[in-house]
Tab-separated table of C-alpha atoms in Angstrom:
chain	number	residue	atom	x	y	z
A	806	MET	CA	-2.037	1.896	-36.019
A	807	SER	CA	0.045	2.838	-33.204
A	808	ARG	CA	-0.946	1.716	-29.394
A	809	PRO	CA	-2.803	3.603	-27.069
A	810	ARG	CA	-0.541	4.436	-24.516
A	811	LEU	CA	-1.888	3.509	-20.959
A	812	CYS	CA	0.017	4.595	-17.721
A	813	LEU	CA	-0.890	2.736	-15.163
A	814	VAL	CA	-0.691	3.854	-11.641
A	815	THR	CA	-0.163	2.086	-8.316
A	816	PRO	CA	1.379	3.571	-5.414
A	817	ALA	CA	3.784	0.332	-4.450
A	818	LEU	CA	5.909	-1.773	-6.966
A	819	ALA	CA	7.836	-4.604	-7.022
A	820	ALA	CA	9.638	-3.670	-3.614
A	821	ALA	CA	6.042	-3.565	-1.887
A	822	ASN	CA	5.535	-6.937	-2.559
A	823	ASN	CA	1.885	-6.242	-1.536
A	824	GLY	CA	-1.530	-6.658	-2.942
A	825	ASN	CA	-1.548	-3.257	-5.275
A	826	TRP	CA	1.831	-4.033	-6.721
A	827	HIS	CA	0.332	-8.072	-7.589
A	828	THR	CA	-2.465	-6.244	-8.498
A	829	ALA	CA	-0.453	-3.346	-11.336
A	830	SER	CA	2.633	-6.336	-12.886
A	831	ARG	CA	-1.508	-8.662	-13.870
A	832	TRP	CA	-3.303	-5.794	-15.149
A	833	ALA	CA	-0.129	-5.077	-16.875
A	834	ARG	CA	0.354	-8.184	-17.948
A	835	MET	CA	-2.671	-8.501	-19.236
A	836	LEU	CA	-3.078	-4.981	-20.811
A	837	ASP	CA	0.194	-5.036	-22.920
A	838	GLY	CA	-0.611	-5.994	-26.322
A	839	PRO	CA	-3.737	-4.016	-27.330
A	840	PHE	CA	-1.854	-1.254	-24.762
A	841	ASP	CA	1.887	0.312	-24.940
A	842	VAL	CA	1.199	-0.170	-20.950
A	843	LEU	CA	3.829	2.216	-19.207
A	844	LEU	CA	3.847	1.130	-15.477
A	845	THR	CA	4.616	3.790	-12.673
A	846	ASP	CA	3.986	4.317	-9.191
A	847	HIS	CA	3.554	8.553	-10.393
A	848	TRP	CA	2.353	10.306	-13.273
A	849	ARG	CA	5.209	12.531	-14.422
A	850	GLY	CA	3.673	14.241	-16.948
A	851	GLU	CA	4.663	10.852	-19.606
A	852	PRO	CA	2.423	11.152	-22.768
A	853	ALA	CA	-0.009	8.961	-22.635
A	854	ASP	CA	-3.918	8.212	-23.976
A	855	VAL	CA	-5.767	7.198	-20.713
A	856	LEU	CA	-5.003	6.750	-17.163
A	857	LEU	CA	-5.621	3.572	-15.464
A	858	ALA	CA	-5.238	3.991	-11.354
A	859	LEU	CA	-5.165	2.063	-8.284
A	860	HIS	CA	-6.324	3.811	-4.371
A	861	ALA	CA	-8.007	6.485	-5.290
A	862	ARG	CA	-5.858	8.534	-1.499
A	863	ARG	CA	-1.983	7.314	-2.653
A	864	SER	CA	-2.623	7.603	-6.401
A	865	ALA	CA	-4.511	11.006	-6.361
A	866	ASP	CA	-1.759	13.242	-6.830
A	867	SER	CA	-1.500	11.468	-10.424
A	868	ILE	CA	-5.017	11.507	-10.609
A	869	ALA	CA	-4.987	15.431	-10.338
A	870	ALA	CA	-2.578	16.166	-12.271
A	871	TRP	CA	-2.895	14.047	-15.225
A	872	ALA	CA	-6.702	16.143	-15.022
A	873	GLN	CA	-5.391	19.395	-15.003
A	874	ALA	CA	-2.691	19.048	-17.685
A	875	GLN	CA	-4.884	17.393	-19.510
A	876	PRO	CA	-8.634	16.694	-18.677
A	877	ASP	CA	-9.820	15.642	-22.351
A	878	ARG	CA	-8.134	12.309	-21.414
A	879	PRO	CA	-10.055	10.264	-19.434
A	880	ILE	CA	-8.634	8.634	-16.207
A	881	ALA	CA	-9.979	5.061	-14.188
A	882	LEU	CA	-9.783	4.823	-11.173
A	883	ALA	CA	-9.437	1.483	-8.602
A	884	LEU	CA	-11.070	1.094	-5.533
A	885	THR	CA	-9.537	-0.852	-3.144
A	886	GLY	CA	-10.788	-2.190	0.465
A	887	THR	CA	-9.067	1.197	2.168
A	888	ASP	CA	-10.251	3.402	0.034
A	889	LEU	CA	-14.254	2.027	-0.237
A	890	TYR	CA	-14.771	1.084	2.873
A	891	ARG	CA	-12.242	4.240	4.619
A	892	ASP	CA	-11.179	6.099	2.850
A	893	ILE	CA	-13.519	8.078	0.762
A	894	HIS	CA	-16.083	8.972	3.441
A	895	VAL	CA	-13.431	11.079	4.943
A	896	ASP	CA	-10.644	11.984	3.002
A	897	ALA	CA	-10.726	14.942	0.441
A	898	ALA	CA	-7.638	14.288	-1.840
A	899	ALA	CA	-9.899	11.036	-2.297
A	900	GLN	CA	-12.572	12.078	-3.010
A	901	ARG	CA	-11.225	14.277	-5.199
A	902	SER	CA	-10.173	11.601	-6.919
A	903	LEU	CA	-13.477	9.402	-7.241
A	904	ALA	CA	-15.220	13.158	-8.816
A	905	LEU	CA	-12.248	13.387	-11.382
A	906	ALA	CA	-12.475	9.484	-12.675
A	907	ALA	CA	-14.510	8.754	-15.586
A	908	ARG	CA	-14.703	5.194	-14.665
A	909	LEU	CA	-14.809	2.685	-11.436
A	910	VAL	CA	-13.456	-0.234	-10.678
A	911	VAL	CA	-14.008	-2.529	-8.038
A	912	LEU	CA	-13.350	-6.285	-7.468
A	913	GLN	CA	-16.559	-7.388	-6.165
A	914	GLU	CA	-19.943	-7.152	-6.870
A	915	ARG	CA	-20.634	-5.730	-3.297
A	916	ALA	CA	-18.555	-2.541	-3.697
A	917	ALA	CA	-20.622	-0.458	-5.854
A	918	ASP	CA	-22.539	-0.648	-2.744
A	919	ASP	CA	-20.090	1.520	-0.612
A	920	LEU	CA	-19.665	4.471	-3.327
A	921	PRO	CA	-21.198	7.738	-2.805
A	922	ALA	CA	-24.961	7.696	-5.364
A	923	GLU	CA	-23.843	10.167	-7.605
A	924	HIS	CA	-20.752	7.945	-7.970
A	925	ARG	CA	-22.133	4.131	-8.717
A	926	GLY	CA	-23.691	4.782	-12.684
A	927	LYS	CA	-19.664	4.949	-13.178
A	928	ALA	CA	-18.561	1.527	-11.319
A	929	VAL	CA	-17.045	-1.615	-13.385
A	930	VAL	CA	-17.253	-4.941	-11.554
A	931	CYS	CA	-13.189	-6.643	-12.445
A	932	PHE	CA	-13.446	-10.113	-10.334
A	933	PRO	CA	-9.612	-10.870	-9.833
A	934	SER	CA	-8.044	-13.533	-11.025
A	935	VAL	CA	-5.198	-16.425	-10.675
A	936	GLU	CA	-3.175	-17.966	-12.940
A	937	PRO	CA	-4.252	-21.998	-12.427
A	938	LEU	CA	-1.736	-24.258	-10.096
A	939	PRO	CA	1.043	-26.321	-11.958
A	940	GLU	CA	-0.977	-30.419	-12.293
A	941	ALA	CA	2.655	-30.523	-9.544
A	942	ALA	CA	0.329	-28.521	-6.878
A	943	ALA	CA	-2.889	-29.216	-8.258
A	944	ALA	CA	-2.548	-32.879	-6.242
A	945	GLU	CA	-5.870	-34.745	-5.359
A	946	ARG	CA	-6.185	-33.780	-1.994
A	947	PRO	CA	-6.605	-37.003	0.979
A	948	ALA	CA	-10.127	-37.667	2.260
A	949	PRO	CA	-10.669	-36.392	6.072
A	950	PRO	CA	-10.678	-36.860	8.707
A	951	PRO	CA	-7.985	-35.130	9.459
A	952	LEU	CA	-10.579	-32.200	8.182
A	953	ARG	CA	-7.455	-29.868	6.640
A	954	LEU	CA	-8.415	-26.581	7.551
A	955	LEU	CA	-6.375	-23.255	6.796
A	956	MET	CA	-6.039	-18.935	7.590
A	957	VAL	CA	-4.421	-17.248	5.638
A	958	GLY	CA	-3.696	-13.886	6.884
A	959	HIS	CA	-0.779	-11.348	9.028
A	960	LEU	CA	-1.300	-11.078	12.551
A	961	ARG	CA	-3.413	-7.948	12.854
A	962	ALA	CA	-6.439	-6.387	13.829
A	963	GLU	CA	-7.787	-6.222	10.479
A	964	LYS	CA	-7.804	-10.281	9.779
A	965	ASP	CA	-9.261	-11.253	13.583
A	966	PRO	CA	-7.387	-13.806	14.496
A	967	ALA	CA	-8.755	-14.460	17.577
A	968	THR	CA	-12.323	-14.677	16.355
A	969	ALA	CA	-10.840	-17.922	14.773
A	970	TRP	CA	-9.066	-19.157	17.725
A	971	GLY	CA	-11.815	-18.037	19.238
A	972	ALA	CA	-13.354	-20.364	17.585
A	973	LEU	CA	-11.201	-23.450	17.796
A	974	ARG	CA	-11.434	-23.669	20.790
A	975	GLN	CA	-14.948	-24.479	21.339
A	976	LEU	CA	-14.037	-27.673	19.140
A	977	ALA	CA	-10.820	-28.354	21.690
A	978	GLY	CA	-13.319	-30.939	23.355
A	979	ARG	CA	-13.231	-33.419	19.726
A	980	GLY	CA	-10.345	-34.577	16.855
A	981	GLY	CA	-11.062	-34.808	13.811
A	982	TRP	CA	-9.133	-31.069	12.271
A	983	ALA	CA	-6.113	-29.381	12.323
A	984	LEU	CA	-5.666	-25.760	11.740
A	985	ASP	CA	-2.561	-24.424	9.562
A	986	HIS	CA	-2.304	-20.779	9.893
A	987	LEU	CA	0.800	-18.697	7.455
A	988	GLY	CA	1.145	-15.614	7.590
A	989	GLY	CA	3.589	-12.683	9.395
A	990	ALA	CA	3.585	-11.642	13.145
A	991	LEU	CA	2.518	-7.502	12.129
A	992	ASP	CA	1.318	-7.052	15.523
A	993	GLU	CA	3.213	-8.816	18.308
A	994	ALA	CA	0.525	-8.988	20.758
A	995	LEU	CA	-1.413	-11.507	18.409
A	996	ALA	CA	2.124	-12.748	17.835
A	997	ARG	CA	3.146	-14.013	21.478
A	998	GLN	CA	-1.170	-15.431	21.564
A	999	ALA	CA	-0.250	-17.516	17.971
A	1000	ARG	CA	3.234	-18.417	19.589
A	1001	ALA	CA	1.161	-20.115	23.453
A	1002	LEU	CA	-1.838	-21.554	21.370
A	1003	PRO	CA	-0.663	-25.426	20.095
A	1004	ALA	CA	0.228	-26.024	24.243
A	1005	GLU	CA	-3.880	-25.115	24.929
A	1006	LEU	CA	-4.371	-26.556	21.143
A	1007	PRO	CA	-2.384	-28.712	19.745
A	1008	ALA	CA	-4.043	-29.503	16.231
A	1009	TYR	CA	-3.298	-25.630	15.540
A	1010	ARG	CA	-0.373	-24.821	14.175
A	1011	TRP	CA	1.022	-21.323	13.410
A	1012	LEU	CA	3.514	-21.401	10.853
A	1013	GLY	CA	5.009	-17.833	9.739
A	1014	ALA	CA	5.254	-16.533	6.547
A	1015	LEU	CA	5.546	-18.664	3.134
A	1016	PRO	CA	6.579	-17.844	-0.120
A	1017	HIS	CA	3.371	-17.614	-2.190
A	1018	ALA	CA	4.010	-20.254	-4.022
A	1019	GLN	CA	3.838	-23.621	-1.068
A	1020	THR	CA	1.339	-21.640	0.642
A	1021	ARG	CA	-0.946	-22.013	-3.405
A	1022	GLU	CA	0.351	-25.836	-2.478
A	1023	ARG	CA	-1.334	-25.574	0.723
A	1024	MET	CA	-4.530	-24.549	0.303
A	1025	ALA	CA	-4.761	-26.694	-3.447
A	1026	ARG	CA	-4.427	-29.290	0.171
A	1027	ALA	CA	-6.540	-27.733	1.999
A	1028	HIS	CA	-10.701	-29.127	2.568
A	1029	LEU	CA	-11.471	-25.136	4.324
A	1030	LEU	CA	-10.002	-22.577	3.874
A	1031	VAL	CA	-10.788	-19.823	7.193
A	1032	HIS	CA	-10.994	-16.370	6.713
A	1033	PRO	CA	-12.762	-14.115	9.855
A	1034	SER	CA	-11.403	-10.204	8.453
A	1035	VAL	CA	-13.332	-7.898	9.612
A	1036	ILE	CA	-12.814	-5.405	6.727
A	1037	GLU	CA	-11.771	-6.726	3.507
A	1038	GLY	CA	-11.014	-4.885	-0.243
A	1039	ALA	CA	-11.402	-7.980	-2.393
A	1040	ALA	CA	-9.297	-10.505	-0.590
A	1041	THR	CA	-7.257	-12.498	-3.095
A	1042	VAL	CA	-6.922	-15.060	-0.732
A	1043	ILE	CA	-10.992	-15.623	-0.990
A	1044	VAL	CA	-10.060	-16.137	-5.225
A	1045	GLU	CA	-6.560	-18.238	-4.800
A	1046	ALA	CA	-8.711	-20.940	-2.580
A	1047	VAL	CA	-11.769	-21.313	-4.628
A	1048	ALA	CA	-9.590	-21.940	-7.720
A	1049	ALA	CA	-7.873	-24.758	-5.921
A	1050	GLY	CA	-10.649	-25.764	-5.542
A	1051	ALA	CA	-11.235	-25.551	-1.125
A	1052	PRO	CA	-14.455	-24.354	0.409
A	1053	VAL	CA	-14.622	-21.205	2.334
A	1054	LEU	CA	-15.821	-20.596	5.523
A	1055	ALA	CA	-15.648	-16.155	5.814
A	1056	SER	CA	-16.990	-13.619	7.843
A	1057	ARG	CA	-19.802	-11.440	6.797
A	1058	ILE	CA	-17.747	-8.415	5.354
A	1059	PRO	CA	-18.942	-7.055	1.723
A	1060	GLY	CA	-15.692	-8.265	0.307
A	1061	ASN	CA	-15.537	-11.480	1.713
A	1062	VAL	CA	-20.071	-11.445	0.062
A	1063	GLY	CA	-19.241	-9.800	-3.574
A	1064	LEU	CA	-16.642	-12.407	-3.937
A	1065	LEU	CA	-18.656	-15.041	-2.603
A	1066	GLY	CA	-21.945	-13.940	-3.055
A	1067	ALA	CA	-24.966	-13.646	-0.842
A	1068	GLY	CA	-25.732	-17.227	-0.836
A	1069	TYR	CA	-22.721	-18.696	0.292
A	1070	PRO	CA	-23.582	-21.391	2.637
A	1071	GLY	CA	-20.525	-20.799	4.619
A	1072	LEU	CA	-21.086	-17.016	5.565
A	1073	PHE	CA	-20.586	-16.110	9.798
A	1074	GLU	CA	-21.510	-12.593	11.356
A	1075	PRO	CA	-18.081	-10.491	11.939
A	1076	GLY	CA	-16.203	-11.287	15.441
A	1077	ASP	CA	-18.481	-14.402	15.842
A	1078	ALA	CA	-16.472	-17.517	16.678
A	1079	ALA	CA	-20.170	-18.974	17.954
A	1080	GLY	CA	-21.008	-19.150	14.268
A	1081	LEU	CA	-18.127	-20.092	12.736
A	1082	ALA	CA	-17.438	-23.053	15.374
A	1083	SER	CA	-21.227	-24.293	14.753
A	1084	LEU	CA	-20.334	-24.816	10.897
A	1085	LEU	CA	-16.588	-26.211	11.741
A	1086	SER	CA	-18.446	-28.388	13.306
A	1087	GLU	CA	-21.205	-28.997	10.885
A	1088	CYS	CA	-18.047	-29.891	8.348
A	1089	LEU	CA	-17.300	-31.905	11.015
A	1090	ASP	CA	-20.241	-34.159	11.658
A	1091	ASP	CA	-22.239	-33.878	8.040
A	1092	PRO	CA	-19.721	-34.853	4.811
A	1093	ALA	CA	-22.706	-33.253	3.305
A	1094	MET	CA	-22.034	-29.536	4.205
A	1095	LEU	CA	-18.706	-30.385	3.414
A	1096	ALA	CA	-19.949	-30.951	-0.206
A	1097	ALA	CA	-22.617	-27.751	-0.366
A	1098	LEU	CA	-19.673	-25.541	0.042
A	1099	SER	CA	-17.285	-27.659	-2.304
A	1100	GLU	CA	-20.508	-26.873	-5.263
A	1101	ALA	CA	-20.937	-23.511	-4.275
A	1102	ALA	CA	-18.034	-22.456	-4.281
A	1103	ALA	CA	-17.153	-23.898	-7.532
A	1104	ARG	CA	-20.112	-21.905	-8.505
A	1105	ARG	CA	-18.378	-18.822	-8.223
A	1106	ALA	CA	-15.083	-20.154	-9.168
A	1107	PRO	CA	-15.265	-19.125	-13.215
A	1108	LEU	CA	-15.843	-15.500	-12.269
A	1109	PHE	CA	-12.326	-15.737	-11.339
A	1110	GLU	CA	-10.851	-16.782	-14.370
A	1111	PRO	CA	-7.682	-14.764	-15.764
A	1112	ALA	CA	-9.091	-14.614	-19.419
A	1113	ARG	CA	-12.758	-13.146	-18.104
A	1114	GLU	CA	-10.653	-10.071	-15.873
A	1115	GLN	CA	-8.272	-9.749	-19.471
A	1116	ALA	CA	-12.291	-8.992	-21.078
A	1117	THR	CA	-13.313	-6.736	-18.813
A	1118	LEU	CA	-9.960	-4.835	-18.487
A	1119	ARG	CA	-9.789	-4.201	-21.826
A	1120	ALA	CA	-13.256	-3.462	-22.762
A	1121	MET	CA	-13.629	-1.017	-20.575
A	1122	LEU	CA	-10.544	1.315	-21.820
A	1123	ALA	CA	-11.437	0.403	-25.047
A	1124	ASP	CA	-14.641	2.444	-23.808
A	1125	LEU	CA	-12.700	5.223	-22.180
A	1126	LEU	CA	-10.779	5.153	-25.503
A	1127	GLU	CA	-14.462	5.737	-27.660
A	1128	MET	CA	-16.351	8.979	-24.888
A	1129	PRO	CA	-16.316	12.021	-26.977
A	1130	ARG	CA	-13.944	14.647	-24.972
A	1131	PRO	CA	-14.670	18.329	-24.201
């Protein structure tokens, strides 16, 4: 019996090397076997039984063309952070994609709350996953001090590095910590601040963008990931940190809470440098706080296992193919 064919549409292919591409390529590998997977940036009429598209606005043309050409064949739509927190509320093409999809794949447990009420019943939570680190990279962390802090994110307003910098300034009078900041300079004004900050805070280093493997190795040696974003869908860096055994201090925005859980003890209000500084001070002063964060992160780690993500995707698509066709 021939395998059903899946058309997997992502607005960015390998050359983009961004989050959409990494998600799509991982899903293509996970779904190969039960499905014959066509991975493409646009549906061009190729024969297929089911469509899985990433991004409501940027894949809107493929979704609309599929629905017009073969309305009896199902569509699943995976929603990104810009979909959830911007496009589906203001963009007509993105809203049309929501209506045409039979299933809406969301990447964290709070995401359905941000869907229009009439579409929430179509949501399927599929937590992202990462492969375990190679044994050589997952070496045991040295005990603090110093408390090894890591921040991973390109220099741009959405990642809000200024809140982290403000918190670090409040720790300037004490030692016992060091923070490495990884990410490219997408905002030159922020880059100038990052270059200047070590003169004020010698324990801070901005190292620019590093290859992905090196970033994950640094996570394996870090005691804490600091993640102050003001908008986020489901941050891969949080998933990677938790999988590497590094707990997280993160802004209390839906995308972060949906990954870490509402009761996670390392959350601070977005933009609240004093709140982040207080959490950092507690980690420096009380070893029990770091242990509590580690335990809370470890409880979330099973959500981010590849086998769970693969099973969720395969079950959703199998269910779609069994739906009665109009």
